[in-house]
Amino acid sequence: MSDNGIQFGGTHFGGLRIRPAEPDDAPELARLIDMAGGGVYEFLLDGLVPGLTAAEMLVPGLAGTSGSFSHRHSGVAEVAGRIVGVAHAYPVDWIKTQDYTGLPADRLAHMEDFNRVQDWGSYFLSALAVDPAWRRRGIAAQLLDWVYGRARSGRFDRVTLHVWADNADARRLYDREGFAEIGRADLPWHERLPHQGGSVLLRRAV
């Protein structure tokens, strides 16, 4: 699937390895997950804590051990000790129990359709990102393989995800991976969320 060799369990070939994330990875996880969101985290978190960026606000949750946002649900792609990619995934039903206390009501209302348009019972890929300097090397596909393995080990038969309708590169990747569209969330354009066509729900059997 890629010109970079890989073996799970902390060993590696070709200079790249995929491994479970650790608490100390949180700042890099936050940077990449924020990138994967395409503006979602800026939209939800901007201005809530003066002096902190959206990515900086994500770090404590990622460093922690509880909740769907914990690093425990992330796999990272690492080259020579540098994190160059991340996949973050968990059972989609956890979305129903997430605590949105503290987020502005108007921002939550804007994103309401995202939480409504889900394939309940699936394993949900909430973020996939590869550092721009390391793209087109098969790293995203290998991170997806990690997600598929996690899904199967948790006895899930399918992986789902949301992708911006206007994100052509990501949609080509998911098409190659065998994902198919099963729904759309109507997320209106906003100056901090400048996407056209809303969010597309995709699914792939594992």
mmCIF file with all atom_site columns, C-alpha atoms in Angstrom:
data_model
loop_
_atom_site.group_PDB
_atom_site.id
_atom_site.type_symbol
_atom_site.label_atom_id
_atom_site.label_alt_id
_atom_site.label_comp_id
_atom_site.label_asym_id
_atom_site.label_entity_id
_atom_site.label_seq_id
_atom_site.pdbx_PDB_ins_code
_atom_site.Cartn_x
_atom_site.Cartn_y
_atom_site.Cartn_z
_atom_site.occupancy
_atom_site.B_iso_or_equiv
_atom_site.pdbx_formal_charge
_atom_site.auth_seq_id
_atom_site.auth_comp_id
_atom_site.auth_asym_id
_atom_site.auth_atom_id
_atom_site.pdbx_PDB_model_num
ATOM 1   C CA . MET A 1 1   ? 0.000   0.000  0.000  1.00 0.00 ? 1   MET A CA 1
ATOM 2   C CA . SER A 1 2   ? 2.994   2.280  0.442  1.00 0.00 ? 2   SER A CA 1
ATOM 3   C CA . ASP A 1 3   ? 6.690   2.564  -0.241 1.00 0.00 ? 3   ASP A CA 1
ATOM 4   C CA . ASN A 1 4   ? 7.237   2.882  3.509  1.00 0.00 ? 4   ASN A CA 1
ATOM 5   C CA . GLY A 1 5   ? 7.474   -0.457 5.281  1.00 0.00 ? 5   GLY A CA 1
ATOM 6   C CA . ILE A 1 6   ? 5.746   -0.927 8.609  1.00 0.00 ? 6   ILE A CA 1
ATOM 7   C CA . GLN A 1 7   ? 5.178   -3.412 11.341 1.00 0.00 ? 7   GLN A CA 1
ATOM 8   C CA . PHE A 1 8   ? 2.932   -2.745 14.321 1.00 0.00 ? 8   PHE A CA 1
ATOM 9   C CA . GLY A 1 9   ? 3.905   -3.194 17.956 1.00 0.00 ? 9   GLY A CA 1
ATOM 10  C CA . GLY A 1 10  ? 6.598   -0.521 18.089 1.00 0.00 ? 10  GLY A CA 1
ATOM 11  C CA . THR A 1 11  ? 8.978   -1.975 15.489 1.00 0.00 ? 11  THR A CA 1
ATOM 12  C CA . HIS A 1 12  ? 9.468   -0.489 12.067 1.00 0.00 ? 12  HIS A CA 1
ATOM 13  C CA . PHE A 1 13  ? 11.029  -0.721 8.623  1.00 0.00 ? 13  PHE A CA 1
ATOM 14  C CA . GLY A 1 14  ? 11.905  2.014  6.163  1.00 0.00 ? 14  GLY A CA 1
ATOM 15  C CA . GLY A 1 15  ? 12.209  4.688  8.860  1.00 0.00 ? 15  GLY A CA 1
ATOM 16  C CA . LEU A 1 16  ? 8.479   4.928  9.558  1.00 0.00 ? 16  LEU A CA 1
ATOM 17  C CA . ARG A 1 17  ? 6.512   3.347  12.355 1.00 0.00 ? 17  ARG A CA 1
ATOM 18  C CA . ILE A 1 18  ? 2.914   3.576  13.510 1.00 0.00 ? 18  ILE A CA 1
ATOM 19  C CA . ARG A 1 19  ? 2.530   3.404  17.279 1.00 0.00 ? 19  ARG A CA 1
ATOM 20  C CA . PRO A 1 20  ? -0.039  4.204  19.946 1.00 0.00 ? 20  PRO A CA 1
ATOM 21  C CA . ALA A 1 21  ? 0.112   7.819  21.090 1.00 0.00 ? 21  ALA A CA 1
ATOM 22  C CA . GLU A 1 22  ? 1.522   8.734  24.502 1.00 0.00 ? 22  GLU A CA 1
ATOM 23  C CA . PRO A 1 23  ? 0.663   11.625 26.852 1.00 0.00 ? 23  PRO A CA 1
ATOM 24  C CA . ASP A 1 24  ? 3.805   13.550 25.896 1.00 0.00 ? 24  ASP A CA 1
ATOM 25  C CA . ASP A 1 25  ? 2.660   13.521 22.276 1.00 0.00 ? 25  ASP A CA 1
ATOM 26  C CA . ALA A 1 26  ? -0.295  15.771 23.107 1.00 0.00 ? 26  ALA A CA 1
ATOM 27  C CA . PRO A 1 27  ? 1.074   19.051 21.658 1.00 0.00 ? 27  PRO A CA 1
ATOM 28  C CA . GLU A 1 28  ? 1.837   17.435 18.292 1.00 0.00 ? 28  GLU A CA 1
ATOM 29  C CA . LEU A 1 29  ? -1.458  15.539 18.347 1.00 0.00 ? 29  LEU A CA 1
ATOM 30  C CA . ALA A 1 30  ? -3.256  18.823 18.958 1.00 0.00 ? 30  ALA A CA 1
ATOM 31  C CA . ARG A 1 31  ? -1.471  20.533 16.068 1.00 0.00 ? 31  ARG A CA 1
ATOM 32  C CA . LEU A 1 32  ? -2.347  17.783 13.620 1.00 0.00 ? 32  LEU A CA 1
ATOM 33  C CA . ILE A 1 33  ? -5.895  17.164 14.863 1.00 0.00 ? 33  ILE A CA 1
ATOM 34  C CA . ASP A 1 34  ? -6.593  20.892 14.647 1.00 0.00 ? 34  ASP A CA 1
ATOM 35  C CA . MET A 1 35  ? -5.304  20.761 11.058 1.00 0.00 ? 35  MET A CA 1
ATOM 36  C CA . ALA A 1 36  ? -7.569  17.790 10.293 1.00 0.00 ? 36  ALA A CA 1
ATOM 37  C CA . GLY A 1 37  ? -10.627 19.671 11.527 1.00 0.00 ? 37  GLY A CA 1
ATOM 38  C CA . GLY A 1 38  ? -10.491 22.197 8.706  1.00 0.00 ? 38  GLY A CA 1
ATOM 39  C CA . GLY A 1 39  ? -11.501 25.044 11.005 1.00 0.00 ? 39  GLY A CA 1
ATOM 40  C CA . VAL A 1 40  ? -13.889 23.192 13.327 1.00 0.00 ? 40  VAL A CA 1
ATOM 41  C CA . TYR A 1 41  ? -11.834 23.711 16.468 1.00 0.00 ? 41  TYR A CA 1
ATOM 42  C CA . GLU A 1 42  ? -11.205 27.380 15.744 1.00 0.00 ? 42  GLU A CA 1
ATOM 43  C CA . PHE A 1 43  ? -14.921 27.790 15.148 1.00 0.00 ? 43  PHE A CA 1
ATOM 44  C CA . LEU A 1 44  ? -15.880 26.113 18.441 1.00 0.00 ? 44  LEU A CA 1
ATOM 45  C CA . LEU A 1 45  ? -13.082 27.375 20.693 1.00 0.00 ? 45  LEU A CA 1
ATOM 46  C CA . ASP A 1 46  ? -11.952 30.750 19.361 1.00 0.00 ? 46  ASP A CA 1
ATOM 47  C CA . GLY A 1 47  ? -11.841 33.385 22.090 1.00 0.00 ? 47  GLY A CA 1
ATOM 48  C CA . LEU A 1 48  ? -13.044 31.135 24.920 1.00 0.00 ? 48  LEU A CA 1
ATOM 49  C CA . VAL A 1 49  ? -9.687  31.297 26.728 1.00 0.00 ? 49  VAL A CA 1
ATOM 50  C CA . PRO A 1 50  ? -7.869  34.557 25.970 1.00 0.00 ? 50  PRO A CA 1
ATOM 51  C CA . GLY A 1 51  ? -4.309  34.049 24.815 1.00 0.00 ? 51  GLY A CA 1
ATOM 52  C CA . LEU A 1 52  ? -4.719  30.389 23.847 1.00 0.00 ? 52  LEU A CA 1
ATOM 53  C CA . THR A 1 53  ? -5.093  29.046 20.335 1.00 0.00 ? 53  THR A CA 1
ATOM 54  C CA . ALA A 1 54  ? -7.582  26.299 19.553 1.00 0.00 ? 54  ALA A CA 1
ATOM 55  C CA . ALA A 1 55  ? -4.740  23.775 19.268 1.00 0.00 ? 55  ALA A CA 1
ATOM 56  C CA . GLU A 1 56  ? -3.341  24.783 22.655 1.00 0.00 ? 56  GLU A CA 1
ATOM 57  C CA . MET A 1 57  ? -6.777  24.296 24.201 1.00 0.00 ? 57  MET A CA 1
ATOM 58  C CA . LEU A 1 58  ? -6.876  20.723 22.877 1.00 0.00 ? 58  LEU A CA 1
ATOM 59  C CA . VAL A 1 59  ? -3.642  19.674 24.618 1.00 0.00 ? 59  VAL A CA 1
ATOM 60  C CA . PRO A 1 60  ? -4.971  18.921 28.140 1.00 0.00 ? 60  PRO A CA 1
ATOM 61  C CA . GLY A 1 61  ? -7.682  16.592 26.872 1.00 0.00 ? 61  GLY A CA 1
ATOM 62  C CA . LEU A 1 62  ? -5.261  14.768 24.606 1.00 0.00 ? 62  LEU A CA 1
ATOM 63  C CA . ALA A 1 63  ? -2.723  14.378 27.412 1.00 0.00 ? 63  ALA A CA 1
ATOM 64  C CA . GLY A 1 64  ? -5.398  12.921 29.691 1.00 0.00 ? 64  GLY A CA 1
ATOM 65  C CA . THR A 1 65  ? -6.528  9.343  30.015 1.00 0.00 ? 65  THR A CA 1
ATOM 66  C CA . SER A 1 66  ? -10.322 9.701  30.023 1.00 0.00 ? 66  SER A CA 1
ATOM 67  C CA . GLY A 1 67  ? -12.923 10.691 27.454 1.00 0.00 ? 67  GLY A CA 1
ATOM 68  C CA . SER A 1 68  ? -13.085 10.251 23.712 1.00 0.00 ? 68  SER A CA 1
ATOM 69  C CA . PHE A 1 69  ? -10.436 12.922 23.145 1.00 0.00 ? 69  PHE A CA 1
ATOM 70  C CA . SER A 1 70  ? -7.699  11.145 25.107 1.00 0.00 ? 70  SER A CA 1
ATOM 71  C CA . HIS A 1 71  ? -4.433  10.229 23.391 1.00 0.00 ? 71  HIS A CA 1
ATOM 72  C CA . ARG A 1 72  ? -5.400  6.622  24.144 1.00 0.00 ? 72  ARG A CA 1
ATOM 73  C CA . HIS A 1 73  ? -7.559  6.700  21.005 1.00 0.00 ? 73  HIS A CA 1
ATOM 74  C CA . SER A 1 74  ? -4.800  7.982  18.718 1.00 0.00 ? 74  SER A CA 1
ATOM 75  C CA . GLY A 1 75  ? -2.143  6.316  16.626 1.00 0.00 ? 75  GLY A CA 1
ATOM 76  C CA . VAL A 1 76  ? 0.801   8.330  15.373 1.00 0.00 ? 76  VAL A CA 1
ATOM 77  C CA . ALA A 1 77  ? 3.126   8.009  12.398 1.00 0.00 ? 77  ALA A CA 1
ATOM 78  C CA . GLU A 1 78  ? 6.691   8.652  13.504 1.00 0.00 ? 78  GLU A CA 1
ATOM 79  C CA . VAL A 1 79  ? 9.894   9.125  11.518 1.00 0.00 ? 79  VAL A CA 1
ATOM 80  C CA . ALA A 1 80  ? 13.220  9.412  13.363 1.00 0.00 ? 80  ALA A CA 1
ATOM 81  C CA . GLY A 1 81  ? 11.400  10.419 16.539 1.00 0.00 ? 81  GLY A CA 1
ATOM 82  C CA . ARG A 1 82  ? 9.270   13.059 14.819 1.00 0.00 ? 82  ARG A CA 1
ATOM 83  C CA . ILE A 1 83  ? 5.490   12.731 14.660 1.00 0.00 ? 83  ILE A CA 1
ATOM 84  C CA . VAL A 1 84  ? 4.384   13.287 11.073 1.00 0.00 ? 84  VAL A CA 1
ATOM 85  C CA . GLY A 1 85  ? 0.801   12.010 11.182 1.00 0.00 ? 85  GLY A CA 1
ATOM 86  C CA . VAL A 1 86  ? -2.074  11.066 13.446 1.00 0.00 ? 86  VAL A CA 1
ATOM 87  C CA . ALA A 1 87  ? -5.305  9.091  13.372 1.00 0.00 ? 87  ALA A CA 1
ATOM 88  C CA . HIS A 1 88  ? -7.839  9.501  16.174 1.00 0.00 ? 88  HIS A CA 1
ATOM 89  C CA . ALA A 1 89  ? -10.824 7.140  16.374 1.00 0.00 ? 89  ALA A CA 1
ATOM 90  C CA . TYR A 1 90  ? -13.341 5.761  18.866 1.00 0.00 ? 90  TYR A CA 1
ATOM 91  C CA . PRO A 1 91  ? -16.844 4.218  18.990 1.00 0.00 ? 91  PRO A CA 1
ATOM 92  C CA . VAL A 1 92  ? -19.226 6.748  17.445 1.00 0.00 ? 92  VAL A CA 1
ATOM 93  C CA . ASP A 1 93  ? -21.815 6.173  20.173 1.00 0.00 ? 93  ASP A CA 1
ATOM 94  C CA . TRP A 1 94  ? -19.529 8.011  22.581 1.00 0.00 ? 94  TRP A CA 1
ATOM 95  C CA . ILE A 1 95  ? -20.602 11.229 20.840 1.00 0.00 ? 95  ILE A CA 1
ATOM 96  C CA . LYS A 1 96  ? -23.969 10.873 22.586 1.00 0.00 ? 96  LYS A CA 1
ATOM 97  C CA . THR A 1 97  ? -22.325 11.223 26.002 1.00 0.00 ? 97  THR A CA 1
ATOM 98  C CA . GLN A 1 98  ? -19.855 14.027 25.273 1.00 0.00 ? 98  GLN A CA 1
ATOM 99  C CA . ASP A 1 99  ? -20.020 17.076 27.537 1.00 0.00 ? 99  ASP A CA 1
ATOM 100 C CA . TYR A 1 100 ? -20.279 20.308 25.596 1.00 0.00 ? 100 TYR A CA 1
ATOM 101 C CA . THR A 1 101 ? -20.620 22.477 28.693 1.00 0.00 ? 101 THR A CA 1
ATOM 102 C CA . GLY A 1 102 ? -18.787 25.729 28.188 1.00 0.00 ? 102 GLY A CA 1
ATOM 103 C CA . LEU A 1 103 ? -19.178 25.918 24.419 1.00 0.00 ? 103 LEU A CA 1
ATOM 104 C CA . PRO A 1 104 ? -21.336 28.787 23.094 1.00 0.00 ? 104 PRO A CA 1
ATOM 105 C CA . ALA A 1 105 ? -24.894 27.714 22.286 1.00 0.00 ? 105 ALA A CA 1
ATOM 106 C CA . ASP A 1 106 ? -24.892 29.405 18.867 1.00 0.00 ? 106 ASP A CA 1
ATOM 107 C CA . ARG A 1 107 ? -21.751 27.514 17.802 1.00 0.00 ? 107 ARG A CA 1
ATOM 108 C CA . LEU A 1 108 ? -23.190 24.203 18.956 1.00 0.00 ? 108 LEU A CA 1
ATOM 109 C CA . ALA A 1 109 ? -26.420 24.921 17.073 1.00 0.00 ? 109 ALA A CA 1
ATOM 110 C CA . HIS A 1 110 ? -24.397 25.615 13.932 1.00 0.00 ? 110 HIS A CA 1
ATOM 111 C CA . MET A 1 111 ? -22.781 22.144 14.208 1.00 0.00 ? 111 MET A CA 1
ATOM 112 C CA . GLU A 1 112 ? -25.968 20.330 15.276 1.00 0.00 ? 112 GLU A CA 1
ATOM 113 C CA . ASP A 1 113 ? -26.430 18.407 12.034 1.00 0.00 ? 113 ASP A CA 1
ATOM 114 C CA . PHE A 1 114 ? -22.955 16.879 12.356 1.00 0.00 ? 114 PHE A CA 1
ATOM 115 C CA . ASN A 1 115 ? -23.962 15.031 15.518 1.00 0.00 ? 115 ASN A CA 1
ATOM 116 C CA . ARG A 1 116 ? -27.296 14.035 14.017 1.00 0.00 ? 116 ARG A CA 1
ATOM 117 C CA . VAL A 1 117 ? -25.857 12.536 10.821 1.00 0.00 ? 117 VAL A CA 1
ATOM 118 C CA . GLN A 1 118 ? -23.934 9.536  12.161 1.00 0.00 ? 118 GLN A CA 1
ATOM 119 C CA . ASP A 1 119 ? -23.907 5.783  11.643 1.00 0.00 ? 119 ASP A CA 1
ATOM 120 C CA . TRP A 1 120 ? -24.513 4.745  15.251 1.00 0.00 ? 120 TRP A CA 1
ATOM 121 C CA . GLY A 1 121 ? -22.786 1.538  16.213 1.00 0.00 ? 121 GLY A CA 1
ATOM 122 C CA . SER A 1 122 ? -19.767 2.136  13.963 1.00 0.00 ? 122 SER A CA 1
ATOM 123 C CA . TYR A 1 123 ? -16.147 2.916  14.800 1.00 0.00 ? 123 TYR A CA 1
ATOM 124 C CA . PHE A 1 124 ? -15.634 6.619  14.092 1.00 0.00 ? 124 PHE A CA 1
ATOM 125 C CA . LEU A 1 125 ? -12.501 8.181  12.633 1.00 0.00 ? 125 LEU A CA 1
ATOM 126 C CA . SER A 1 126 ? -12.689 11.673 14.073 1.00 0.00 ? 126 SER A CA 1
ATOM 127 C CA . ALA A 1 127 ? -9.344  12.926 12.728 1.00 0.00 ? 127 ALA A CA 1
ATOM 128 C CA . LEU A 1 128 ? -6.729  11.896 10.186 1.00 0.00 ? 128 LEU A CA 1
ATOM 129 C CA . ALA A 1 129 ? -3.835  14.217 9.344  1.00 0.00 ? 129 ALA A CA 1
ATOM 130 C CA . VAL A 1 130 ? -0.360  13.999 7.861  1.00 0.00 ? 130 VAL A CA 1
ATOM 131 C CA . ASP A 1 131 ? 2.113   16.869 8.076  1.00 0.00 ? 131 ASP A CA 1
ATOM 132 C CA . PRO A 1 132 ? 2.156   18.654 4.688  1.00 0.00 ? 132 PRO A CA 1
ATOM 133 C CA . ALA A 1 133 ? 5.875   17.960 4.208  1.00 0.00 ? 133 ALA A CA 1
ATOM 134 C CA . TRP A 1 134 ? 5.213   14.199 4.509  1.00 0.00 ? 134 TRP A CA 1
ATOM 135 C CA . ARG A 1 135 ? 2.146   13.777 2.332  1.00 0.00 ? 135 ARG A CA 1
ATOM 136 C CA . ARG A 1 136 ? 1.862   11.549 -0.759 1.00 0.00 ? 136 ARG A CA 1
ATOM 137 C CA . ARG A 1 137 ? 4.096   8.875  0.781  1.00 0.00 ? 137 ARG A CA 1
ATOM 138 C CA . GLY A 1 138 ? 1.363   6.436  1.816  1.00 0.00 ? 138 GLY A CA 1
ATOM 139 C CA . ILE A 1 139 ? 1.390   7.497  5.477  1.00 0.00 ? 139 ILE A CA 1
ATOM 140 C CA . ALA A 1 140 ? -2.338  8.270  5.596  1.00 0.00 ? 140 ALA A CA 1
ATOM 141 C CA . ALA A 1 141 ? -3.130  4.791  4.236  1.00 0.00 ? 141 ALA A CA 1
ATOM 142 C CA . GLN A 1 142 ? -0.986  3.180  6.922  1.00 0.00 ? 142 GLN A CA 1
ATOM 143 C CA . LEU A 1 143 ? -2.667  5.214  9.643  1.00 0.00 ? 143 LEU A CA 1
ATOM 144 C CA . LEU A 1 144 ? -5.998  4.029  8.251  1.00 0.00 ? 144 LEU A CA 1
ATOM 145 C CA . ASP A 1 145 ? -4.767  0.441  8.481  1.00 0.00 ? 145 ASP A CA 1
ATOM 146 C CA . TRP A 1 146 ? -4.108  1.094  12.176 1.00 0.00 ? 146 TRP A CA 1
ATOM 147 C CA . VAL A 1 147 ? -7.690  2.350  12.575 1.00 0.00 ? 147 VAL A CA 1
ATOM 148 C CA . TYR A 1 148 ? -9.118  -0.702 10.791 1.00 0.00 ? 148 TYR A CA 1
ATOM 149 C CA . GLY A 1 149 ? -7.175  -2.961 13.137 1.00 0.00 ? 149 GLY A CA 1
ATOM 150 C CA . ARG A 1 150 ? -8.449  -1.115 16.193 1.00 0.00 ? 150 ARG A CA 1
ATOM 151 C CA . ALA A 1 151 ? -12.004 -1.356 14.896 1.00 0.00 ? 151 ALA A CA 1
ATOM 152 C CA . ARG A 1 152 ? -11.743 -5.106 14.322 1.00 0.00 ? 152 ARG A CA 1
ATOM 153 C CA . SER A 1 153 ? -10.153 -5.681 17.734 1.00 0.00 ? 153 SER A CA 1
ATOM 154 C CA . GLY A 1 154 ? -13.123 -3.873 19.268 1.00 0.00 ? 154 GLY A CA 1
ATOM 155 C CA . ARG A 1 155 ? -15.519 -6.117 17.302 1.00 0.00 ? 155 ARG A CA 1
ATOM 156 C CA . PHE A 1 156 ? -16.710 -3.343 14.996 1.00 0.00 ? 156 PHE A CA 1
ATOM 157 C CA . ASP A 1 157 ? -17.558 -4.286 11.418 1.00 0.00 ? 157 ASP A CA 1
ATOM 158 C CA . ARG A 1 158 ? -17.293 -0.808 9.872  1.00 0.00 ? 158 ARG A CA 1
ATOM 159 C CA . VAL A 1 159 ? -15.453 2.504  10.148 1.00 0.00 ? 159 VAL A CA 1
ATOM 160 C CA . THR A 1 160 ? -17.151 5.832  9.472  1.00 0.00 ? 160 THR A CA 1
ATOM 161 C CA . LEU A 1 161 ? -15.934 9.408  9.170  1.00 0.00 ? 161 LEU A CA 1
ATOM 162 C CA . HIS A 1 162 ? -16.992 12.895 8.190  1.00 0.00 ? 162 HIS A CA 1
ATOM 163 C CA . VAL A 1 163 ? -15.123 14.810 5.493  1.00 0.00 ? 163 VAL A CA 1
ATOM 164 C CA . TRP A 1 164 ? -15.758 18.303 4.172  1.00 0.00 ? 164 TRP A CA 1
ATOM 165 C CA . ALA A 1 165 ? -17.565 18.061 0.849  1.00 0.00 ? 165 ALA A CA 1
ATOM 166 C CA . ASP A 1 166 ? -15.069 20.484 -0.733 1.00 0.00 ? 166 ASP A CA 1
ATOM 167 C CA . ASN A 1 167 ? -11.944 18.641 0.483  1.00 0.00 ? 167 ASN A CA 1
ATOM 168 C CA . ALA A 1 168 ? -11.108 16.996 -2.845 1.00 0.00 ? 168 ALA A CA 1
ATOM 169 C CA . ASP A 1 169 ? -7.767  15.490 -1.772 1.00 0.00 ? 169 ASP A CA 1
ATOM 170 C CA . ALA A 1 170 ? -9.228  13.770 1.289  1.00 0.00 ? 170 ALA A CA 1
ATOM 171 C CA . ARG A 1 171 ? -12.209 12.501 -0.661 1.00 0.00 ? 171 ARG A CA 1
ATOM 172 C CA . ARG A 1 172 ? -9.916  10.931 -3.263 1.00 0.00 ? 172 ARG A CA 1
ATOM 173 C CA . LEU A 1 173 ? -7.985  9.171  -0.493 1.00 0.00 ? 173 LEU A CA 1
ATOM 174 C CA . TYR A 1 174 ? -11.145 7.773  1.085  1.00 0.00 ? 174 TYR A CA 1
ATOM 175 C CA . ASP A 1 175 ? -12.469 6.715  -2.307 1.00 0.00 ? 175 ASP A CA 1
ATOM 176 C CA . ARG A 1 176 ? -9.287  4.721  -2.919 1.00 0.00 ? 176 ARG A CA 1
ATOM 177 C CA . GLU A 1 177 ? -9.708  3.148  0.511  1.00 0.00 ? 177 GLU A CA 1
ATOM 178 C CA . GLY A 1 178 ? -13.203 1.927  -0.356 1.00 0.00 ? 178 GLY A CA 1
ATOM 179 C CA . PHE A 1 179 ? -15.311 4.387  1.634  1.00 0.00 ? 179 PHE A CA 1
ATOM 180 C CA . ALA A 1 180 ? -18.778 5.184  0.302  1.00 0.00 ? 180 ALA A CA 1
ATOM 181 C CA . GLU A 1 181 ? -21.060 8.135  1.016  1.00 0.00 ? 181 GLU A CA 1
ATOM 182 C CA . ILE A 1 182 ? -24.017 7.325  3.250  1.00 0.00 ? 182 ILE A CA 1
ATOM 183 C CA . GLY A 1 183 ? -25.177 10.771 4.357  1.00 0.00 ? 183 GLY A CA 1
ATOM 184 C CA . ARG A 1 184 ? -24.580 14.507 4.509  1.00 0.00 ? 184 ARG A CA 1
ATOM 185 C CA . ALA A 1 185 ? -24.634 17.043 7.315  1.00 0.00 ? 185 ALA A CA 1
ATOM 186 C CA . ASP A 1 186 ? -25.853 20.540 6.491  1.00 0.00 ? 186 ASP A CA 1
ATOM 187 C CA . LEU A 1 187 ? -23.203 22.808 8.012  1.00 0.00 ? 187 LEU A CA 1
ATOM 188 C CA . PRO A 1 188 ? -23.738 26.351 6.745  1.00 0.00 ? 188 PRO A CA 1
ATOM 189 C CA . TRP A 1 189 ? -20.830 28.514 5.628  1.00 0.00 ? 189 TRP A CA 1
ATOM 190 C CA . HIS A 1 190 ? -19.285 30.695 8.331  1.00 0.00 ? 190 HIS A CA 1
ATOM 191 C CA . GLU A 1 191 ? -16.277 33.021 8.167  1.00 0.00 ? 191 GLU A CA 1
ATOM 192 C CA . ARG A 1 192 ? -14.440 30.727 10.624 1.00 0.00 ? 192 ARG A CA 1
ATOM 193 C CA . LEU A 1 193 ? -15.797 27.617 8.903  1.00 0.00 ? 193 LEU A CA 1
ATOM 194 C CA . PRO A 1 194 ? -15.389 28.460 5.194  1.00 0.00 ? 194 PRO A CA 1
ATOM 195 C CA . HIS A 1 195 ? -16.545 25.251 3.511  1.00 0.00 ? 195 HIS A CA 1
ATOM 196 C CA . GLN A 1 196 ? -19.104 24.685 0.790  1.00 0.00 ? 196 GLN A CA 1
ATOM 197 C CA . GLY A 1 197 ? -21.473 21.717 0.638  1.00 0.00 ? 197 GLY A CA 1
ATOM 198 C CA . GLY A 1 198 ? -21.433 20.701 4.274  1.00 0.00 ? 198 GLY A CA 1
ATOM 199 C CA . SER A 1 199 ? -19.919 17.487 5.612  1.00 0.00 ? 199 SER A CA 1
ATOM 200 C CA . VAL A 1 200 ? -20.129 14.055 3.968  1.00 0.00 ? 200 VAL A CA 1
ATOM 201 C CA . LEU A 1 201 ? -20.528 10.895 6.063  1.00 0.00 ? 201 LEU A CA 1
ATOM 202 C CA . LEU A 1 202 ? -18.520 7.979  4.639  1.00 0.00 ? 202 LEU A CA 1
ATOM 203 C CA . ARG A 1 203 ? -18.432 4.294  5.604  1.00 0.00 ? 203 ARG A CA 1
ATOM 204 C CA . ARG A 1 204 ? -16.151 1.331  4.941  1.00 0.00 ? 204 ARG A CA 1
ATOM 205 C CA . ALA A 1 205 ? -16.537 -2.259 6.059  1.00 0.00 ? 205 ALA A CA 1
ATOM 206 C CA . VAL A 1 206 ? -13.619 -3.749 7.990  1.00 0.00 ? 206 VAL A CA 1
#
